[in-house]
Short mmCIF file of C-alpha atoms in Angstrom, two decimals:
data_model
loop_
_atom_site.label_atom_id
_atom_site.label_comp_id
_atom_site.label_asym_id
_atom_site.label_seq_id
_atom_site.Cartn_x
_atom_site.Cartn_y
_atom_site.Cartn_z
CA UNK A 1 45.70 99.02 19.31
CA UNK A 2 47.70 95.56 19.17
CA UNK A 3 48.68 94.47 22.45
CA UNK A 4 47.27 97.28 24.64
CA UNK A 5 44.91 96.26 27.41
CA UNK A 6 41.27 96.33 26.87
CA UNK A 7 40.90 98.47 30.39
CA UNK A 8 43.03 100.68 31.18
CA UNK A 9 43.63 102.74 34.92
CA UNK A 10 45.48 105.62 33.66
CA UNK A 11 46.25 106.86 29.91
CA UNK A 12 49.41 109.01 29.71
CA UNK A 13 49.85 111.32 26.89
CA UNK A 14 53.60 112.61 26.63
CA UNK A 15 54.34 116.02 25.26
CA UNK A 16 57.22 116.70 22.61
CA UNK A 17 57.64 117.48 19.02
CA UNK A 18 57.96 114.47 16.96
CA UNK A 19 61.10 114.05 14.81
CA UNK A 20 59.09 114.58 11.06
CA UNK A 21 57.31 117.58 12.62
CA UNK A 22 58.64 120.64 10.36
CA UNK A 23 57.83 124.02 12.63
CA UNK A 24 58.75 127.99 12.29
CA UNK A 25 59.42 130.16 15.73
CA UNK A 26 57.01 132.39 16.20
CA UNK A 27 57.64 136.06 17.03
CA UNK A 28 59.30 135.29 20.47
CA UNK A 29 61.48 132.82 19.34
CA UNK A 30 59.38 129.83 20.38
CA UNK A 31 58.98 126.95 18.13
CA UNK A 32 55.02 126.20 17.25
CA UNK A 33 53.62 123.28 18.58
CA UNK A 34 52.21 120.42 16.79
CA UNK A 35 49.25 121.07 15.09
CA UNK A 36 46.51 118.35 14.82
CA UNK A 37 47.51 117.45 11.60
CA UNK A 38 51.24 116.88 12.51
CA UNK A 39 50.43 114.43 14.83
CA UNK A 40 47.92 112.06 12.99
CA UNK A 41 49.53 109.15 14.82
CA UNK A 42 49.34 110.24 18.24
CA UNK A 43 45.59 111.22 17.67
CA UNK A 44 44.81 107.87 16.66
CA UNK A 45 46.20 106.12 19.18
CA UNK A 46 44.42 108.37 21.87
CA UNK A 47 41.26 108.43 20.01
CA UNK A 48 40.97 104.23 20.26
CA UNK A 49 42.75 104.19 24.05
CA UNK A 50 40.58 106.68 25.51
CA UNK A 51 37.50 104.81 25.86
CA UNK A 52 39.17 102.14 27.66
CA UNK A 53 40.66 104.11 30.23
CA UNK A 54 39.56 105.43 33.65
CA UNK A 55 41.73 108.72 33.81
CA UNK A 56 43.34 109.86 31.30
CA UNK A 57 46.59 112.43 31.85
CA UNK A 58 48.81 114.64 29.74
CA UNK A 59 52.47 116.58 30.33
CA UNK A 60 53.34 119.47 28.87
CA UNK A 61 52.10 120.01 25.32
CA UNK A 62 50.28 116.44 25.45
CA UNK A 63 47.53 118.70 26.39
CA UNK A 64 46.99 119.70 22.82
CA UNK A 65 46.41 115.88 21.85
CA UNK A 66 43.69 115.76 24.24
CA UNK A 67 42.40 119.25 23.17
CA UNK A 68 42.40 118.61 19.84
CA UNK A 69 40.42 115.45 20.13
CA UNK A 70 37.55 117.84 21.98
CA UNK A 71 38.36 115.76 25.10
CA UNK A 72 38.68 119.36 26.93
CA UNK A 73 35.98 121.41 25.91
CA UNK A 74 34.28 123.12 28.69
CA UNK A 75 37.33 121.97 31.13
CA UNK A 76 40.42 123.49 33.00
CA UNK A 77 43.48 122.58 31.88
CA UNK A 78 47.33 123.55 31.75
CA UNK A 79 50.28 122.61 30.17
CA UNK A 80 54.04 124.41 29.81
CA UNK A 81 53.81 128.19 30.41
CA UNK A 82 55.24 128.64 27.14
CA UNK A 83 52.24 127.25 25.11
CA UNK A 84 49.36 128.30 27.49
CA UNK A 85 48.23 131.33 25.14
CA UNK A 86 48.48 128.97 21.90
CA UNK A 87 46.61 126.10 23.70
CA UNK A 88 43.50 129.06 24.48
CA UNK A 89 44.13 130.51 21.40
CA UNK A 90 43.43 127.27 19.21
CA UNK A 91 40.91 125.69 21.71
CA UNK A 92 38.93 128.82 22.76
CA UNK A 93 36.41 125.87 24.86
CA UNK A 94 39.26 125.10 26.75
CA UNK A 95 39.77 126.89 30.37
CA UNK A 96 43.35 126.96 30.57
CA UNK A 97 44.74 127.78 33.78
CA UNK A 98 48.51 128.93 33.11
CA UNK A 99 49.39 129.76 36.33
CA UNK A 100 49.16 125.75 37.46
CA UNK A 101 51.32 122.66 38.12
CA UNK A 102 48.55 120.96 37.11
CA UNK A 103 44.91 120.58 36.84
CA UNK A 104 42.43 118.04 37.23
CA UNK A 105 39.14 118.22 36.12
CA UNK A 106 37.01 114.98 35.69
CA UNK A 107 39.22 112.02 34.64
CA UNK A 108 41.31 114.54 32.82
CA UNK A 109 44.49 115.69 34.43
CA UNK A 110 46.70 117.84 32.45
CA UNK A 111 50.41 118.90 33.46
CA UNK A 112 52.38 121.54 33.10
CA UNK A 113 55.98 121.35 32.14
CA UNK A 114 58.09 118.10 32.41
CA UNK A 115 59.22 118.48 35.93
CA UNK A 116 55.59 119.43 36.83
CA UNK A 117 54.99 115.78 35.62
CA UNK A 118 56.53 114.69 38.46
CA UNK A 119 54.38 116.12 40.59
CA UNK A 120 51.53 114.94 38.85
CA UNK A 121 52.81 111.38 38.88
CA UNK A 122 53.46 111.30 42.49
CA UNK A 123 49.69 113.08 43.21
CA UNK A 124 48.43 109.84 41.05
CA UNK A 125 50.60 107.45 43.40
CA UNK A 126 49.60 109.00 46.61
CA UNK A 127 45.76 109.35 45.72
CA UNK A 128 45.88 105.83 44.35
CA UNK A 129 48.27 103.71 47.00
CA UNK A 130 48.62 106.14 49.77
CA UNK A 131 50.96 108.58 51.16
CA UNK A 132 53.47 106.61 52.55
CA UNK A 133 54.10 105.03 49.24
CA UNK A 134 54.33 108.23 47.48
CA UNK A 135 57.03 109.29 50.07
CA UNK A 136 59.11 106.14 49.19
CA UNK A 137 59.34 106.95 45.58
CA UNK A 138 59.80 110.90 45.85
CA UNK A 139 62.58 109.83 48.39
CA UNK A 140 64.09 107.60 45.35
CA UNK A 141 63.64 110.20 42.91
CA UNK A 142 65.15 112.83 45.53
CA UNK A 143 62.50 115.08 45.04
CA UNK A 144 59.65 116.65 47.52
CA UNK A 145 56.59 114.58 47.74
CA UNK A 146 54.85 116.65 45.65
CA UNK A 147 53.82 120.70 45.13
CA UNK A 148 50.37 121.41 45.52
CA UNK A 149 48.41 121.50 42.21
CA UNK A 150 47.33 124.84 42.77
CA UNK A 151 50.90 126.20 43.20
CA UNK A 152 52.19 128.37 40.35
CA UNK A 153 54.80 127.13 37.88
CA UNK A 154 56.71 130.30 38.61
CA UNK A 155 57.25 131.59 42.22
CA UNK A 156 57.27 134.95 43.85
CA UNK A 157 61.12 134.42 43.76
CA UNK A 158 61.31 133.27 40.15
CA UNK A 159 59.24 135.58 38.69
CA UNK A 160 61.32 138.59 40.45
CA UNK A 161 64.55 137.38 38.70
CA UNK A 162 68.04 137.28 40.10
CA UNK A 163 69.31 140.73 41.42
CA UNK A 164 72.61 142.03 40.19
CA UNK A 165 73.46 143.70 43.83
CA UNK A 166 74.99 140.90 46.48
CA UNK A 167 73.11 142.98 49.35
CA UNK A 168 69.81 142.73 47.73
CA UNK A 169 69.86 139.34 46.75
CA UNK A 170 71.06 138.57 50.59
CA UNK A 171 67.59 140.60 51.48
CA UNK A 172 65.55 138.60 48.96
CA UNK A 173 66.98 135.31 50.45
CA UNK A 174 66.24 136.20 53.59
CA UNK A 175 62.62 136.86 52.75
CA UNK A 176 62.01 133.80 51.19
CA UNK A 177 63.56 131.67 53.77
CA UNK A 178 62.27 133.19 56.66
CA UNK A 179 58.59 135.04 55.96
CA UNK A 180 58.33 135.57 59.49
CA UNK A 181 60.82 137.10 60.25
CA UNK A 182 61.32 141.53 60.63
CA UNK A 183 61.08 142.68 56.99
CA UNK A 184 60.40 146.35 57.49
CA UNK A 185 61.94 148.60 55.09
CA UNK A 186 64.09 149.87 58.19
CA UNK A 187 65.06 146.06 58.71
CA UNK A 188 65.86 145.20 55.20
CA UNK A 189 67.72 148.29 54.17
CA UNK A 190 70.40 147.31 57.28
CA UNK A 191 70.71 144.22 55.69
CA UNK A 192 71.73 145.49 52.63
CA UNK A 193 73.43 148.26 53.95
CA UNK A 194 71.85 151.10 52.35
CA UNK A 195 69.58 153.88 53.11
CA UNK A 196 65.65 153.28 52.95
CA UNK A 197 65.79 155.36 49.94
CA UNK A 198 68.27 153.43 48.13
CA UNK A 199 66.94 150.08 48.64
CA UNK A 200 63.26 151.39 47.28
CA UNK A 201 65.49 152.14 44.10
CA UNK A 202 67.20 148.87 44.15
CA UNK A 203 64.10 146.76 44.18
CA UNK A 204 62.43 149.42 41.70
CA UNK A 205 65.00 148.60 39.01
CA UNK A 206 65.86 145.21 39.95
CA UNK A 207 62.71 143.40 41.26
CA UNK A 208 60.06 145.41 39.46
CA UNK A 209 58.15 145.86 42.94
CA UNK A 210 58.49 147.92 46.02
CA UNK A 211 59.96 146.19 49.17
CA UNK A 212 56.70 145.93 51.31
CA UNK A 213 54.84 144.45 48.30
CA UNK A 214 57.68 141.61 47.79
CA UNK A 215 57.40 140.77 51.40
CA UNK A 216 53.38 140.53 51.14
CA UNK A 217 53.83 138.17 47.94
CA UNK A 218 56.51 136.02 49.54
CA UNK A 219 54.01 135.71 52.96
CA UNK A 220 51.05 134.86 50.68
CA UNK A 221 52.94 132.25 48.82
CA UNK A 222 53.99 130.34 52.02
CA UNK A 223 50.77 130.80 53.46
CA UNK A 224 49.25 129.23 50.31
CA UNK A 225 51.65 126.49 50.64
CA UNK A 226 50.66 125.67 54.18
CA UNK A 227 47.07 125.80 53.64
CA UNK A 228 47.07 123.25 51.11
CA UNK A 229 49.73 120.76 52.73
CA UNK A 230 48.84 120.94 56.46
CA UNK A 231 46.64 120.67 58.71
CA UNK A 232 47.73 123.37 60.98
CA UNK A 233 45.01 126.05 62.41
CA UNK A 234 44.72 129.64 60.72
CA UNK A 235 46.26 131.18 63.49
CA UNK A 236 49.22 129.05 63.44
CA UNK A 237 49.60 129.73 59.35
CA UNK A 238 48.94 133.34 59.51
CA UNK A 239 52.12 133.24 62.37
CA UNK A 240 54.33 131.25 60.28
CA UNK A 241 53.68 132.97 57.32
CA UNK A 242 54.25 136.14 58.62
CA UNK A 243 50.89 137.71 58.73
CA UNK A 244 50.89 137.78 62.63
CA UNK A 245 47.11 137.16 63.12
CA UNK A 246 44.48 135.39 60.97
CA UNK A 247 42.22 138.63 60.22
CA UNK A 248 45.48 140.17 58.57
CA UNK A 249 45.90 137.02 56.31
CA UNK A 250 42.28 136.81 55.47
CA UNK A 251 42.06 140.64 54.27
CA UNK A 252 45.65 140.14 51.95
CA UNK A 253 43.88 136.72 50.50
CA UNK A 254 40.96 139.05 49.78
CA UNK A 255 42.56 141.56 48.27
CA UNK A 256 45.50 139.39 46.16
CA UNK A 257 43.07 136.35 45.81
CA UNK A 258 39.62 137.61 45.76
CA UNK A 259 39.01 134.70 48.12
CA UNK A 260 39.79 134.14 51.91
CA UNK A 261 42.23 131.55 53.33
CA UNK A 262 38.94 128.90 53.88
CA UNK A 263 38.11 129.31 50.40
CA UNK A 264 41.01 128.42 48.50
CA UNK A 265 41.32 125.49 46.44
CA UNK A 266 42.34 122.57 48.91
CA UNK A 267 44.81 119.68 47.48
CA UNK A 268 42.58 116.72 45.91
CA UNK A 269 41.62 113.96 48.31
CA UNK A 270 43.54 110.68 48.45
CA UNK A 271 40.97 107.84 48.20
CA UNK A 272 42.94 104.95 49.17
CA UNK A 273 44.42 102.07 47.28
CA UNK A 274 42.16 100.90 44.40
CA UNK A 275 41.11 104.27 43.80
CA UNK A 276 40.88 105.73 40.39
CA UNK A 277 41.19 109.31 39.36
CA UNK A 278 42.01 111.87 41.55
CA UNK A 279 38.73 113.43 42.23
CA UNK A 280 35.85 111.40 43.46
CA UNK A 281 36.13 107.64 43.47
CA UNK A 282 35.61 106.22 40.08
CA UNK A 283 34.07 103.02 39.01
CA UNK A 284 36.52 100.47 36.38
CA UNK A 285 35.21 102.00 33.25
CA UNK A 286 33.33 99.60 30.76
CA UNK A 287 34.80 98.61 27.28
CA UNK A 288 32.92 100.66 25.13
CA UNK A 289 34.14 103.08 22.11
CA UNK A 290 32.33 106.42 24.01
CA UNK A 291 34.85 109.44 24.28
CA UNK A 292 35.10 109.90 28.39
CA UNK A 293 32.87 112.63 29.46
#
């Protein structure tokens, strides 16, 4: 490809639908993503440039290009939530993880929707150039440093939707902002100025779960975030997340996730300036025409 460097540190494959792509909405009204035949230009470019790159990343439906070239076969990957099922269906050899902002497997990093591309990019900056520079970039972008790669594309709060009843919305907001607070059924009912029975009906009708289950999921999400973004003790995290003690936190982790907090996937390690890749340090790739393994 004319003008492309012979050695590439990071090759980024964006998502999107080309202007000349013809599509029909599926049963849910969501346009079908480009098939390999629909984006020959993208396939040809990535096929040519990939062997020169030490690291290959995709954003949103860019994962379909990598999958179509067989680069994600046998690997974990993600894409925008609306396209995860199609990615898995069209490329069954790809281990699609629909509930992740971005996924790293070897030299390949695949991101979810467009905003998750910011999280992925900041993660690359931090791994290559350190936390301080990543923080400076994040400040200029007016965003958080980054959400951890294992965080879900949708939090409990978003999955629950916005309740129509103002009192219930206040209850949900309080639980989300203060997971360690008193969120017993009686306390939440008093906060919403309703009976405990009526609170249970409101949760069932507007949130789709029970008050206790909602509180548990919020606390679980808070604990996961603290575990992957800090270095506090499990006792401290259990208190801050509202579990009270590590044993309760371990029990709830096992029941919901099948693993203990100690075995929760951790953020990818930082290897300092000059490193390539998000995982183990990778030597600069030799210039050849082989597809990355």
